[in-house]
Amino acid sequence: MMQNGIKKIGVLTGGGDCPGLNAVIRAITKTAILQYNIEVVGFLFGYKGLYTNDFITLDLKTVSGIQHKGGTIIYSSNKDNLFDYTVEENGKVVKKDVSDIAIENLKKDEVDAMIIVGGDGTLTSARDFARKGVKLVAVPKTIDNDLAVTDVTFGFNSAVDVATYALNHLHTTAESHHRVMILEVMGRNTGWIALESGIAGSADVILIPEIPYNIDSVIDKIKEREQNGKLFSIIVIAEGATPVNGERVIQKIVEDSPDPIRLGGIGTKLAEELEKAIYPREVRCTILGHIQRGGSPTTFDRILSTRYGVAAVNLLNENLFGNMVCIENGKMYYEHLENVVGRVKKVDPQGELVYVAKSIGISLGN
Ligand code: F6P
């Protein structure tokens, strides 16, 4: 038992899946059992499992052999906001606050406290449950690395690695055919994945939402390279990037999602525009998509996830409910969810990473 009487905890993973989720689940379960001798259950499909009371026992056997696996063994959902949940009533589909049912289920199951693993949407609900008195702590997750307060989220490093690998491969065709190759990466409204993979993958141009691009600058860079005998160029563009005075390209609206906008397609648009401008040179675009969210977590992410998982259990033991574990200047710390939710961590156009990219001749399109 924990020093505050906690005997049983629940875990859920919400939002898009992300490499490292299983490593967090494993670290939470092992720490809870080995250090505190308490029970752990995992609610299935994020908050949905709290509402339907669908859970599995997490023990040393369940979490054995999962650290290197992508995804989450307790599944996830980025639609099920229990404070605004879609239910059928009298033959009609309505939105309802069903959070009290989830709280009742926790009481019924004798779950004393929760660990909620997720990005901004998931953490918003965690904050709302904390406001209703549920004892919980949160763990920050997203490949986008856009959560405020923490230096880095797990999954980001793995996504950057996949994007860098993709850039290595795109160089082959770019060089062989003297083409301009564009890679569109994820990141929502931030350019962290594009910036880091672009630097690591030797891109010539990196376009991010934080710095609206001017297509003439991109063309100038391609032409400058041609004058220097480089007849190919590599461009990384974040899905949320926009031209100066332009709009984001929306791929899809997912109506029942708390954050319904799905970005995608700006790379294809840029390819069409560039090809007209630099004819007869050909331009191709690859949209990396969910490839960068899947697969095995990197070593860095496994360690980060394990640190987060251990720290989250310890926060519960210390009665630090309503907080999210975070990393500040490399050290484990925590911050109250009230100060985390709704704050997006953007790339600083004046920051060191942008400066580094520019210093080695990469164009940011401005
Ligand atoms: O937040 C993670 C993320 O992969 C974003 O980078 C991307 O915009 C979005 O989720 C895609 O969501 P979905 O999996 O619903 O298409």
CSV table of C-alpha atoms and ligand atoms in Angstrom, one decimal:
chain,number,residue,atom,x,y,z
A,1,MET,CA,0.0,0.0,0.0
A,2,MET,CA,1.1,3.6,-0.6
A,3,GLN,CA,1.7,5.8,2.4
A,4,ASN,CA,-1.6,7.6,1.6
A,5,GLY,CA,-3.6,4.4,1.6
A,6,ILE,CA,-3.8,4.0,-2.2
A,7,LYS,CA,-4.2,0.2,-2.9
A,8,LYS,CA,-5.3,0.2,-6.6
A,9,ILE,CA,-4.6,2.5,-9.5
A,10,GLY,CA,-5.9,2.7,-13.0
A,11,VAL,CA,-4.1,3.7,-16.2
A,12,LEU,CA,-5.5,4.9,-19.5
A,13,THR,CA,-3.9,6.1,-22.8
A,14,GLY,CA,-5.8,8.7,-24.8
A,15,GLY,CA,-5.3,10.5,-28.1
A,16,GLY,CA,-3.2,9.3,-31.1
A,17,ASP,CA,-1.0,6.3,-30.4
A,18,CYS,CA,2.7,7.0,-30.1
A,19,PRO,CA,5.9,5.0,-29.7
A,20,GLY,CA,6.7,4.7,-26.0
A,21,LEU,CA,3.2,4.2,-24.6
A,22,ASN,CA,3.8,0.6,-23.8
A,23,ALA,CA,7.1,1.5,-22.1
A,24,VAL,CA,5.1,3.9,-19.9
A,25,ILE,CA,2.5,1.3,-19.1
A,26,ARG,CA,5.3,-1.2,-18.2
A,27,ALA,CA,7.1,1.3,-16.0
A,28,ILE,CA,3.9,2.3,-14.1
A,29,THR,CA,2.9,-1.3,-13.6
A,30,LYS,CA,6.4,-2.5,-12.4
A,31,THR,CA,6.9,0.4,-10.1
A,32,ALA,CA,3.4,0.1,-8.6
A,33,ILE,CA,3.8,-3.6,-7.9
A,34,LEU,CA,7.5,-3.8,-7.1
A,35,GLN,CA,7.8,-0.6,-5.0
A,36,TYR,CA,4.4,-0.3,-3.5
A,37,ASN,CA,2.8,-3.7,-3.8
A,38,ILE,CA,-0.5,-2.2,-5.2
A,39,GLU,CA,-2.8,-3.4,-7.9
A,40,VAL,CA,-2.9,-1.9,-11.4
A,41,VAL,CA,-5.7,-2.0,-14.0
A,42,GLY,CA,-5.7,-0.6,-17.5
A,43,PHE,CA,-8.9,1.0,-18.9
A,44,LEU,CA,-9.4,0.2,-22.6
A,45,PHE,CA,-9.7,2.6,-25.4
A,46,GLY,CA,-8.9,5.7,-23.4
A,47,TYR,CA,-11.7,7.5,-21.6
A,48,LYS,CA,-14.3,5.2,-23.3
A,49,GLY,CA,-13.2,2.3,-21.1
A,50,LEU,CA,-13.9,4.5,-18.0
A,51,TYR,CA,-17.4,5.0,-19.2
A,52,THR,CA,-18.1,1.4,-20.3
A,53,ASN,CA,-16.1,0.1,-17.3
A,54,ASP,CA,-14.0,-2.0,-19.6
A,55,PHE,CA,-10.5,-2.8,-18.1
A,56,ILE,CA,-7.9,-5.4,-17.8
A,57,THR,CA,-5.5,-6.3,-15.0
A,58,LEU,CA,-2.0,-5.1,-15.5
A,59,ASP,CA,0.5,-7.3,-13.8
A,60,LEU,CA,4.1,-8.3,-14.3
A,61,LYS,CA,3.1,-10.9,-16.8
A,62,THR,CA,0.9,-8.6,-18.8
A,63,VAL,CA,3.6,-6.0,-19.2
A,64,SER,CA,6.4,-8.5,-20.0
A,65,GLY,CA,7.9,-8.1,-23.5
A,66,ILE,CA,6.0,-4.9,-24.4
A,67,GLN,CA,8.6,-2.2,-24.1
A,68,HIS,CA,9.9,-2.4,-27.7
A,69,LYS,CA,6.4,-2.5,-29.2
A,70,GLY,CA,4.7,0.5,-30.7
A,71,GLY,CA,1.0,1.4,-30.0
A,72,THR,CA,-0.6,0.7,-26.7
A,73,ILE,CA,-1.7,-2.7,-25.3
A,74,ILE,CA,-4.7,-0.9,-23.6
A,75,TYR,CA,-5.7,0.8,-26.9
A,76,SER,CA,-6.5,4.5,-27.4
A,77,SER,CA,-9.2,6.8,-28.7
A,78,ASN,CA,-9.1,10.5,-29.7
A,79,LYS,CA,-12.8,10.9,-29.8
A,80,ASP,CA,-14.2,10.0,-26.4
A,81,ASN,CA,-14.5,13.2,-24.3
A,82,LEU,CA,-16.8,12.1,-21.4
A,83,PHE,CA,-17.7,15.7,-20.7
A,84,ASP,CA,-19.2,16.0,-24.1
A,85,TYR,CA,-20.0,12.4,-25.0
A,86,THR,CA,-22.1,11.1,-27.9
A,87,VAL,CA,-24.9,8.9,-26.6
A,88,GLU,CA,-28.3,7.7,-27.9
A,89,GLU,CA,-31.3,8.9,-26.0
A,90,ASN,CA,-34.9,8.1,-27.0
A,91,GLY,CA,-33.7,7.2,-30.5
A,92,LYS,CA,-31.8,10.5,-30.8
A,93,VAL,CA,-28.1,11.0,-30.9
A,94,VAL,CA,-27.2,13.7,-28.3
A,95,LYS,CA,-24.1,15.1,-26.6
A,96,LYS,CA,-24.0,14.6,-22.8
A,97,ASP,CA,-21.7,15.0,-19.8
A,98,VAL,CA,-21.2,11.4,-18.6
A,99,SER,CA,-18.2,12.0,-16.4
A,100,ASP,CA,-20.1,11.1,-13.2
A,101,ILE,CA,-20.7,7.6,-14.6
A,102,ALA,CA,-16.9,7.2,-15.0
A,103,ILE,CA,-16.4,8.4,-11.4
A,104,GLU,CA,-19.0,5.9,-10.2
A,105,ASN,CA,-17.2,3.1,-12.1
A,106,LEU,CA,-13.9,4.0,-10.4
A,107,LYS,CA,-15.7,3.8,-7.0
A,108,LYS,CA,-17.3,0.5,-8.0
A,109,ASP,CA,-13.9,-1.0,-9.1
A,110,GLU,CA,-12.2,0.4,-6.0
A,111,VAL,CA,-9.7,2.3,-8.1
A,112,ASP,CA,-8.2,4.9,-5.7
A,113,ALA,CA,-6.3,6.9,-8.3
A,114,MET,CA,-5.6,7.2,-12.0
A,115,ILE,CA,-2.6,7.8,-14.3
A,116,ILE,CA,-3.7,9.5,-17.5
A,117,VAL,CA,-1.3,9.3,-20.5
A,118,GLY,CA,-2.0,11.7,-23.4
A,119,GLY,CA,-1.7,14.9,-25.3
A,120,ASP,CA,-3.6,18.2,-24.9
A,121,GLY,CA,-7.1,16.8,-25.5
A,122,THR,CA,-6.6,13.9,-23.1
A,123,LEU,CA,-5.0,16.2,-20.5
A,124,THR,CA,-7.9,18.7,-20.7
A,125,SER,CA,-10.3,15.9,-19.6
A,126,ALA,CA,-7.8,14.9,-16.9
A,127,ARG,CA,-7.8,18.4,-15.6
A,128,ASP,CA,-11.6,18.4,-15.6
A,129,PHE,CA,-11.7,15.1,-13.7
A,130,ALA,CA,-9.2,16.5,-11.2
A,131,ARG,CA,-11.5,19.5,-10.7
A,132,LYS,CA,-14.2,17.0,-9.8
A,133,GLY,CA,-12.0,15.5,-7.1
A,134,VAL,CA,-10.6,12.4,-8.9
A,135,LYS,CA,-7.1,11.6,-7.6
A,136,LEU,CA,-5.0,11.5,-10.7
A,137,VAL,CA,-1.7,12.4,-12.3
A,138,ALA,CA,-0.8,12.8,-16.0
A,139,VAL,CA,2.0,11.8,-18.3
A,140,PRO,CA,2.6,13.9,-21.4
A,141,LYS,CA,2.5,12.1,-24.8
A,142,THR,CA,2.7,13.3,-28.3
A,143,ILE,CA,4.9,12.9,-31.3
A,144,ASP,CA,4.4,16.6,-32.1
A,145,ASN,CA,6.4,17.7,-29.0
A,146,ASP,CA,4.0,20.6,-28.7
A,147,LEU,CA,3.1,20.4,-25.0
A,148,ALA,CA,4.0,23.3,-22.9
A,149,VAL,CA,6.0,23.0,-19.7
A,150,THR,CA,7.9,19.8,-20.5
A,151,ASP,CA,11.2,19.9,-22.4
A,152,VAL,CA,10.2,16.9,-24.5
A,153,THR,CA,7.4,14.4,-24.9
A,154,PHE,CA,8.0,10.7,-25.5
A,155,GLY,CA,7.3,9.6,-29.1
A,156,PHE,CA,8.8,12.7,-30.6
A,157,ASN,CA,12.3,11.3,-30.9
A,158,SER,CA,11.0,8.1,-32.6
A,159,ALA,CA,9.0,10.2,-35.1
A,160,VAL,CA,12.0,12.4,-35.9
A,161,ASP,CA,14.1,9.2,-36.4
A,162,VAL,CA,11.5,7.8,-38.9
A,163,ALA,CA,11.4,11.1,-40.8
A,164,THR,CA,15.2,11.3,-40.9
A,165,TYR,CA,15.3,7.8,-42.3
A,166,ALA,CA,12.7,8.8,-44.9
A,167,LEU,CA,14.9,11.8,-45.9
A,168,ASN,CA,18.0,9.5,-46.3
A,169,HIS,CA,15.9,7.5,-48.8
A,170,LEU,CA,14.6,10.5,-50.7
A,171,HIS,CA,18.1,11.7,-51.3
A,172,THR,CA,18.7,8.6,-53.5
A,173,THR,CA,16.0,9.5,-56.1
A,174,ALA,CA,16.6,13.3,-55.7
A,175,GLU,CA,20.3,12.8,-56.7
A,176,SER,CA,19.7,10.1,-59.4
A,177,HIS,CA,17.0,12.0,-61.2
A,178,HIS,CA,18.0,15.6,-60.4
A,179,ARG,CA,14.6,16.2,-58.8
A,180,VAL,CA,13.3,18.3,-56.0
A,181,MET,CA,11.9,15.9,-53.4
A,182,ILE,CA,9.4,17.2,-50.8
A,183,LEU,CA,8.7,15.3,-47.5
A,184,GLU,CA,5.6,16.3,-45.6
A,185,VAL,CA,5.7,15.4,-41.9
A,186,MET,CA,3.2,15.6,-39.1
A,187,GLY,CA,3.3,18.0,-36.1
A,188,ARG,CA,-0.1,19.7,-36.2
A,189,ASN,CA,0.4,23.4,-35.7
A,190,THR,CA,4.1,23.2,-34.8
A,191,GLY,CA,7.3,22.5,-36.7
A,192,TRP,CA,9.3,20.4,-34.3
A,193,ILE,CA,9.4,17.2,-36.3
A,194,ALA,CA,10.1,19.1,-39.6
A,195,LEU,CA,12.9,21.2,-38.0
A,196,GLU,CA,14.7,18.4,-36.2
A,197,SER,CA,14.4,15.8,-39.0
A,198,GLY,CA,15.3,18.4,-41.6
A,199,ILE,CA,18.6,19.3,-39.8
A,200,ALA,CA,19.4,15.6,-39.2
A,201,GLY,CA,18.3,14.5,-42.7
A,202,SER,CA,20.4,17.2,-44.5
A,203,ALA,CA,17.4,19.1,-46.0
A,204,ASP,CA,18.0,22.2,-48.0
A,205,VAL,CA,14.7,23.9,-47.1
A,206,ILE,CA,12.6,23.4,-44.0
A,207,LEU,CA,9.1,24.9,-43.9
A,208,ILE,CA,7.3,25.2,-40.5
A,209,PRO,CA,4.1,26.8,-39.3
A,210,GLU,CA,5.9,29.2,-37.1
A,211,ILE,CA,7.6,30.8,-40.1
A,212,PRO,CA,5.2,31.4,-43.0
A,213,TYR,CA,7.1,30.8,-46.2
A,214,ASN,CA,7.6,32.8,-49.4
A,215,ILE,CA,7.6,30.5,-52.4
A,216,ASP,CA,10.1,32.8,-54.2
A,217,SER,CA,12.6,32.2,-51.4
A,218,VAL,CA,12.2,28.4,-51.9
A,219,ILE,CA,12.8,28.9,-55.7
A,220,ASP,CA,15.8,31.0,-55.0
A,221,LYS,CA,17.3,28.3,-52.8
A,222,ILE,CA,16.8,25.6,-55.5
A,223,LYS,CA,18.3,27.9,-58.1
A,224,GLU,CA,21.3,28.8,-55.9
A,225,ARG,CA,22.0,25.1,-55.5
A,226,GLU,CA,21.8,24.6,-59.2
A,227,GLN,CA,24.3,27.4,-59.8
A,228,ASN,CA,26.6,25.6,-57.3
A,229,GLY,CA,26.3,22.3,-59.3
A,230,LYS,CA,23.7,20.7,-57.1
A,231,LEU,CA,20.9,19.7,-59.4
A,232,PHE,CA,18.6,18.3,-56.7
A,233,SER,CA,17.1,19.7,-53.5
A,234,ILE,CA,15.3,18.2,-50.5
A,235,ILE,CA,12.5,20.1,-48.8
A,236,VAL,CA,10.8,19.1,-45.5
A,237,ILE,CA,7.5,20.7,-44.9
A,238,ALA,CA,5.4,20.4,-41.7
A,239,GLU,CA,1.7,19.6,-42.3
A,240,GLY,CA,0.7,22.9,-40.6
A,241,ALA,CA,3.0,25.1,-42.7
A,242,THR,CA,1.5,28.0,-44.6
A,243,PRO,CA,2.7,30.4,-47.3
A,244,VAL,CA,2.8,34.1,-46.2
A,245,ASN,CA,-0.9,35.2,-46.1
A,246,GLY,CA,-2.0,31.7,-47.0
A,247,GLU,CA,-4.2,29.1,-45.3
A,248,ARG,CA,-3.4,25.7,-43.7
A,249,VAL,CA,-4.3,22.8,-45.9
A,250,ILE,CA,-7.0,20.7,-44.2
A,251,GLN,CA,-7.2,17.0,-45.3
A,252,LYS,CA,-10.2,16.0,-43.3
A,253,ILE,CA,-12.7,17.1,-40.6
A,254,VAL,CA,-13.4,14.4,-38.0
A,255,GLU,CA,-16.7,15.6,-36.7
A,256,ASP,CA,-16.9,13.6,-33.5
A,257,SER,CA,-13.3,14.5,-32.4
A,258,PRO,CA,-12.6,17.2,-29.8
A,259,ASP,CA,-10.0,18.5,-32.2
A,260,PRO,CA,-11.7,17.8,-35.5
A,261,ILE,CA,-9.2,19.3,-38.0
A,262,ARG,CA,-6.8,16.9,-39.6
A,263,LEU,CA,-4.1,18.6,-41.6
A,264,GLY,CA,-2.4,17.3,-44.7
A,265,GLY,CA,-1.7,18.1,-48.3
A,266,ILE,CA,0.4,21.3,-48.1
A,267,GLY,CA,3.4,19.3,-49.5
A,268,THR,CA,1.4,18.3,-52.6
A,269,LYS,CA,0.3,21.9,-53.1
A,270,LEU,CA,3.8,23.2,-52.9
A,271,ALA,CA,5.0,20.5,-55.3
A,272,GLU,CA,2.5,21.7,-57.9
A,273,GLU,CA,3.4,25.3,-57.5
A,274,LEU,CA,7.1,24.7,-57.6
A,275,GLU,CA,7.0,22.4,-60.6
A,276,LYS,CA,5.4,25.2,-62.6
A,277,ALA,CA,8.1,27.7,-61.5
A,278,ILE,CA,11.2,25.5,-62.1
A,279,TYR,CA,10.1,23.6,-65.2
A,280,PRO,CA,11.5,21.3,-66.6
A,281,ARG,CA,12.9,20.1,-63.3
A,282,GLU,CA,10.5,17.7,-61.7
A,283,VAL,CA,9.1,17.9,-58.2
A,284,ARG,CA,7.7,15.0,-56.1
A,285,CYS,CA,6.0,15.0,-52.7
A,286,THR,CA,5.9,12.1,-50.2
A,287,ILE,CA,3.5,12.4,-47.3
A,288,LEU,CA,4.9,10.4,-44.4
A,289,GLY,CA,1.7,10.1,-42.5
A,290,HIS,CA,1.2,7.6,-39.7
A,291,ILE,CA,4.4,5.7,-40.5
A,292,GLN,CA,6.1,8.3,-38.2
A,293,ARG,CA,3.7,7.3,-35.4
A,294,GLY,CA,4.2,3.6,-35.6
A,295,GLY,CA,6.9,1.0,-34.8
A,296,SER,CA,9.4,0.5,-32.1
A,297,PRO,CA,10.3,3.4,-29.8
A,298,THR,CA,13.9,4.7,-30.0
A,299,THR,CA,16.3,4.1,-27.1
A,300,PHE,CA,15.8,7.7,-26.0
A,301,ASP,CA,12.0,7.3,-25.9
A,302,ARG,CA,12.2,4.0,-24.0
A,303,ILE,CA,14.3,5.7,-21.3
A,304,LEU,CA,12.1,8.8,-21.3
A,305,SER,CA,8.9,6.8,-21.1
A,306,THR,CA,10.3,4.7,-18.2
A,307,ARG,CA,11.3,7.8,-16.3
A,308,TYR,CA,7.8,9.3,-16.8
A,309,GLY,CA,6.1,6.1,-15.7
A,310,VAL,CA,8.2,5.7,-12.5
A,311,ALA,CA,7.8,9.4,-11.7
A,312,ALA,CA,4.0,9.3,-12.2
A,313,VAL,CA,3.6,6.5,-9.6
A,314,ASN,CA,5.8,8.4,-7.2
A,315,LEU,CA,3.6,11.5,-7.6
A,316,LEU,CA,0.6,9.5,-6.5
A,317,ASN,CA,2.4,8.3,-3.5
A,318,GLU,CA,3.3,11.9,-2.6
A,319,ASN,CA,-0.4,13.1,-2.9
A,320,LEU,CA,0.6,15.4,-5.8
A,321,PHE,CA,-2.7,14.9,-7.5
A,322,GLY,CA,-3.8,17.1,-10.5
A,323,ASN,CA,-0.2,17.3,-11.7
A,324,MET,CA,1.6,16.2,-14.8
A,325,VAL,CA,5.1,14.8,-14.7
A,326,CYS,CA,7.5,16.7,-16.9
A,327,ILE,CA,11.2,17.2,-17.7
A,328,GLU,CA,12.7,20.6,-17.0
A,329,ASN,CA,16.3,21.1,-18.0
A,330,GLY,CA,16.8,17.3,-18.1
A,331,LYS,CA,15.4,16.7,-14.6
A,332,MET,CA,12.1,15.1,-13.6
A,333,TYR,CA,9.6,17.6,-12.3
A,334,TYR,CA,5.9,18.2,-12.2
A,335,GLU,CA,3.5,20.9,-13.0
A,336,HIS,CA,-0.2,21.4,-12.2
A,337,LEU,CA,-2.5,20.5,-15.1
A,338,GLU,CA,-4.2,23.9,-14.7
A,339,ASN,CA,-0.9,25.4,-16.0
A,340,VAL,CA,-0.4,23.0,-18.8
A,341,VAL,CA,-3.7,22.5,-20.7
A,342,GLY,CA,-4.3,24.7,-23.8
A,343,ARG,CA,-0.7,26.0,-24.0
A,344,VAL,CA,1.1,25.1,-27.2
A,345,LYS,CA,4.9,24.9,-27.3
A,346,LYS,CA,5.9,26.4,-30.6
A,347,VAL,CA,9.3,26.5,-32.3
A,348,ASP,CA,10.8,29.9,-31.6
A,349,PRO,CA,11.7,31.5,-34.9
A,350,GLN,CA,14.5,33.4,-33.1
A,351,GLY,CA,15.6,30.3,-31.2
A,352,GLU,CA,18.8,28.3,-31.3
A,353,LEU,CA,17.6,25.5,-33.5
A,354,VAL,CA,16.4,27.8,-36.2
A,355,TYR,CA,19.6,29.7,-35.9
A,356,VAL,CA,21.6,26.5,-36.3
A,357,ALA,CA,19.6,25.5,-39.4
A,358,LYS,CA,20.2,28.9,-41.0
A,359,SER,CA,23.9,28.9,-40.0
A,360,ILE,CA,24.5,25.8,-42.1
A,361,GLY,CA,22.7,27.3,-45.1
A,362,ILE,CA,19.3,25.7,-44.7
A,363,SER,CA,16.5,28.0,-46.0
A,364,LEU,CA,13.5,28.4,-43.8
A,365,GLY,CA,11.6,29.9,-46.7
A,366,ASN,CA,11.5,33.5,-45.4
B,1,F6P,O1,-1.0,14.6,-32.6
B,1,F6P,C1,-0.4,13.6,-33.3
B,1,F6P,C2,-0.8,13.5,-34.7
B,1,F6P,O2,-0.2,12.4,-35.4
B,1,F6P,C3,-0.5,14.8,-35.5
B,1,F6P,O3,0.8,15.0,-35.8
B,1,F6P,C4,-1.5,14.7,-36.7
B,1,F6P,O4,-1.8,15.9,-37.2
B,1,F6P,C5,-2.7,14.0,-36.1
B,1,F6P,O5,-2.2,13.3,-34.9
B,1,F6P,C6,-3.3,12.9,-37.0
B,1,F6P,O6,-4.4,12.4,-36.3
B,1,F6P,P1,-5.2,11.1,-36.8
B,1,F6P,O7,-4.4,9.9,-36.4
B,1,F6P,O8,-6.5,11.2,-36.2
B,1,F6P,O9,-5.3,11.2,-38.3
